[in-house]
C-alpha positions in Angstrom: -61.5 -9.7 5.5 -61.1 -11.3 9.0 -63.7 -10.1 11.4 -61.0 -9.2 14.0 -59.2 -7.1 11.4 -62.4 -5.5 10.5 -63.1 -4.5 14.1 -59.6 -3.2 14.7 -59.7 -1.1 11.5 -63.0 0.5 12.6 -61.8 1.4 16.0 -58.5 2.7 14.5 -60.4 4.6 11.9 -62.3 6.7 14.7 -58.8 7.7 16.1 -57.7 9.0 12.7 -61.0 10.8 12.2 -60.3 12.6 15.5 -56.9 13.6 14.3 -58.2 14.9 11.1 -60.9 16.9 12.9 -58.0 18.4 15.1 -56.4 19.4 11.9 -59.5 21.4 10.5 -60.2 18.4 8.2 -63.3 16.0 8.1 -63.0 12.3 8.3 -65.6 9.8 7.6 -65.8 6.0 8.0 -67.1 3.4 5.5 -67.4 -0.2 6.2 -66.5 -1.2 2.6 -66.2 -0.3 -1.0 -69.9 0.2 -1.6 -70.4 2.1 1.5 -67.6 4.4 0.5 -69.0 5.0 -3.0 -72.4 6.0 -1.6 -70.8 8.3 0.9 -68.5 10.0 -1.6 -71.5 10.6 -3.9 -73.3 12.1 -1.0 -70.5 14.4 -0.3 -70.3 15.5 -4.0 -73.1 17.9 -4.9 -74.8 17.1 -8.3 -73.7 19.4 -10.9 -70.2 19.8 -9.5 -67.2 20.0 -11.8 -65.1 17.0 -10.6 -61.6 16.2 -11.5 -58.8 13.7 -10.1 -55.3 12.6 -10.2 -54.4 9.0 -10.9 -55.6 7.5 -7.6 -56.2 3.7 -7.8 -58.3 3.8 -4.7 -60.7 6.2 -6.4 -61.0 3.8 -9.3 -61.4 0.6 -7.1 -64.5 1.9 -5.4 -66.1 2.6 -8.8 -66.4 6.5 -8.3 -65.3 7.6 -11.7 -67.8 5.5 -13.5 -70.6 6.5 -11.1 -69.8 10.1 -11.6 -69.7 9.8 -15.6 -73.1 8.2 -15.4 -74.5 10.7 -13.0 -75.4 14.4 -13.1 -71.9 15.8 -12.6 -69.4 17.5 -14.9 -66.7 14.8 -14.6 -63.4 15.7 -16.4 -61.7 12.5 -17.1 -58.1 13.2 -18.3 -57.7 9.5 -19.5 -60.3 10.4 -22.1 -59.0 13.7 -23.1 -56.7 14.3 -26.0 -55.1 17.4 -24.1 -53.9 15.9 -20.8 -52.2 19.0 -19.7 -55.5 20.9 -20.1 -57.3 18.3 -18.2 -54.7 18.7 -15.4 -55.0 22.3 -15.4 -58.8 22.2 -15.0 -58.2 20.7 -11.5 -57.3 24.0 -10.1 -60.7 25.5 -10.8 -62.8 22.5 -10.0 -65.4 22.2 -7.4 -64.1 18.9 -6.2 -60.7 17.1 -6.7 -60.5 13.3 -6.0 -57.4 11.9 -4.7 -56.1 9.1 -2.3 -53.0 9.3 -0.1 -49.8 7.4 -0.2 -50.1 7.2 3.7 -51.9 8.8 6.8 -50.9 8.8 10.2 -53.1 7.8 13.2 -53.2 11.5 14.1 -54.4 12.6 10.6 -51.4 13.7 8.8 -51.3 12.6 5.1 -48.2 12.1 2.9 -48.1 12.1 -0.8 -45.4 11.8 -3.3 -45.8 12.9 -7.0 -43.8 13.1 -10.3 -45.7 15.7 -12.5 -46.9 17.5 -9.2 -50.4 17.9 -10.6 -52.0 15.9 -7.8 -50.1 17.4 -4.9 -50.4 20.9 -6.2 -54.2 20.6 -6.5 -54.4 19.1 -3.0 -52.4 22.0 -1.7 -54.4 24.8 -3.4 -56.9 25.5 -6.0 -60.1 23.2 -6.0 -62.9 24.3 -3.8 -62.9 20.7 -2.2 -60.5 17.8 -2.0 -62.1 14.5 -1.3 -59.8 11.6 -0.4 -60.4 7.8 -0.7 -58.1 6.1 1.8 -58.0 2.3 2.6 -57.0 1.4 6.2 -54.0 -0.4 4.7 -52.5 3.2 4.3 -52.6 4.0 8.1 -49.3 4.4 9.8 -48.2 5.1 13.4 -46.3 8.2 12.8 -45.0 10.7 10.1 -41.8 8.7 9.8 -43.6 5.5 9.3 -45.9 7.4 6.7 -43.0 8.6 4.7 -41.3 5.2 4.7 -44.5 3.6 3.5 -44.8 6.3 0.6 -41.1 5.8 -0.5 -40.8 2.0 0.0 -44.2 0.6 -0.8 -46.3 3.3 -2.8 -43.4 4.7 -5.0 -41.9 1.2 -6.1 -45.2 -0.2 -6.9 -46.2 2.8 -9.1 -42.8 2.8 -10.7 -43.4 -0.8 -11.6 -46.9 -0.1 -12.8 -45.7 2.6 -15.3 -42.8 0.4 -16.4 -40.3 3.0 -15.2 -36.4 2.6 -15.2 -35.7 3.3 -11.5 -33.8 1.4 -8.8 -37.1 1.0 -6.8 -38.8 -0.7 -9.8 -36.0 -3.2 -10.0 -35.6 -3.8 -6.2 -38.7 -2.8 -4.5 -37.0 -0.5 -2.2 -36.4 3.4 -2.3 -32.7 4.5 -3.2 -33.5 8.1 -2.8 -32.4 8.1 -6.6 -32.1 11.1 -9.2 -33.1 8.9 -12.0 -34.5 10.7 -15.1 -37.7 8.5 -14.4 -38.2 9.2 -10.8 -41.7 9.8 -9.7 -40.5 11.1 -6.3 -40.2 14.7 -7.4 -42.5 16.4 -5.0 -43.4 15.3 -1.5 -46.5 16.9 0.1 -47.2 16.5 3.9 -50.7 17.8 4.7 -50.9 18.4 8.5 -53.6 21.0 8.7 -56.2 22.7 6.4 -56.4 26.5 6.7 -59.9 26.2 5.1 -62.4 24.2 7.3 -64.2 21.6 5.3 -62.1 21.8 2.2 -60.4 18.6 2.8 -62.6 15.5 3.4 -61.4 12.0 4.0 -63.2 8.6 3.6 -61.5 5.9 5.4 -62.5 2.6 3.9 -62.3 -0.8 5.8 -60.5 -2.4 2.9 -57.2 -2.7 1.2 -57.2 0.0 -1.4 -54.4 1.2 -3.7 -50.7 0.9 -2.9 
């Protein structure tokens, strides 16, 4: 990454962190993927029950592999026969891992979901939710964050899962009601009632979609 972009991202991350703090959430800055992995492991107590949604960013920093190799009870839904049971386990977990489809400069997060297991766990259930968010997800305001989630994250995920939606074919949101739509539930996280429950690691890298 260009050094000027790295510096801009580092400065912008501090603005986002202040925004998160004003919303009763905790923000942290990581200079790269290795730093974000080390920080995440420091924030997850050993022995914790940990689950996650389908966040690509979490995979890209190598966190699932590190948890599986460590002294954690990591529930990997991809390796469980009963996927529904794995999803339900998230609501009683110590830590739920996720990313965000978009985050604003002042700390509001936007997430879109199909099955709603991810957004429902973010909203309520797990004792802690730990987000891994690349600086490519930062938007100027809530309108920009919604547009990013609908016109960048959703079409790419629809293509990734080989879904028959207009956005998978065109790359843009049509506000569709397709049977394959993954835009079923929208979650805007603007404040955390429980201080410290939501933690966000901002990574100076392009992660996820």
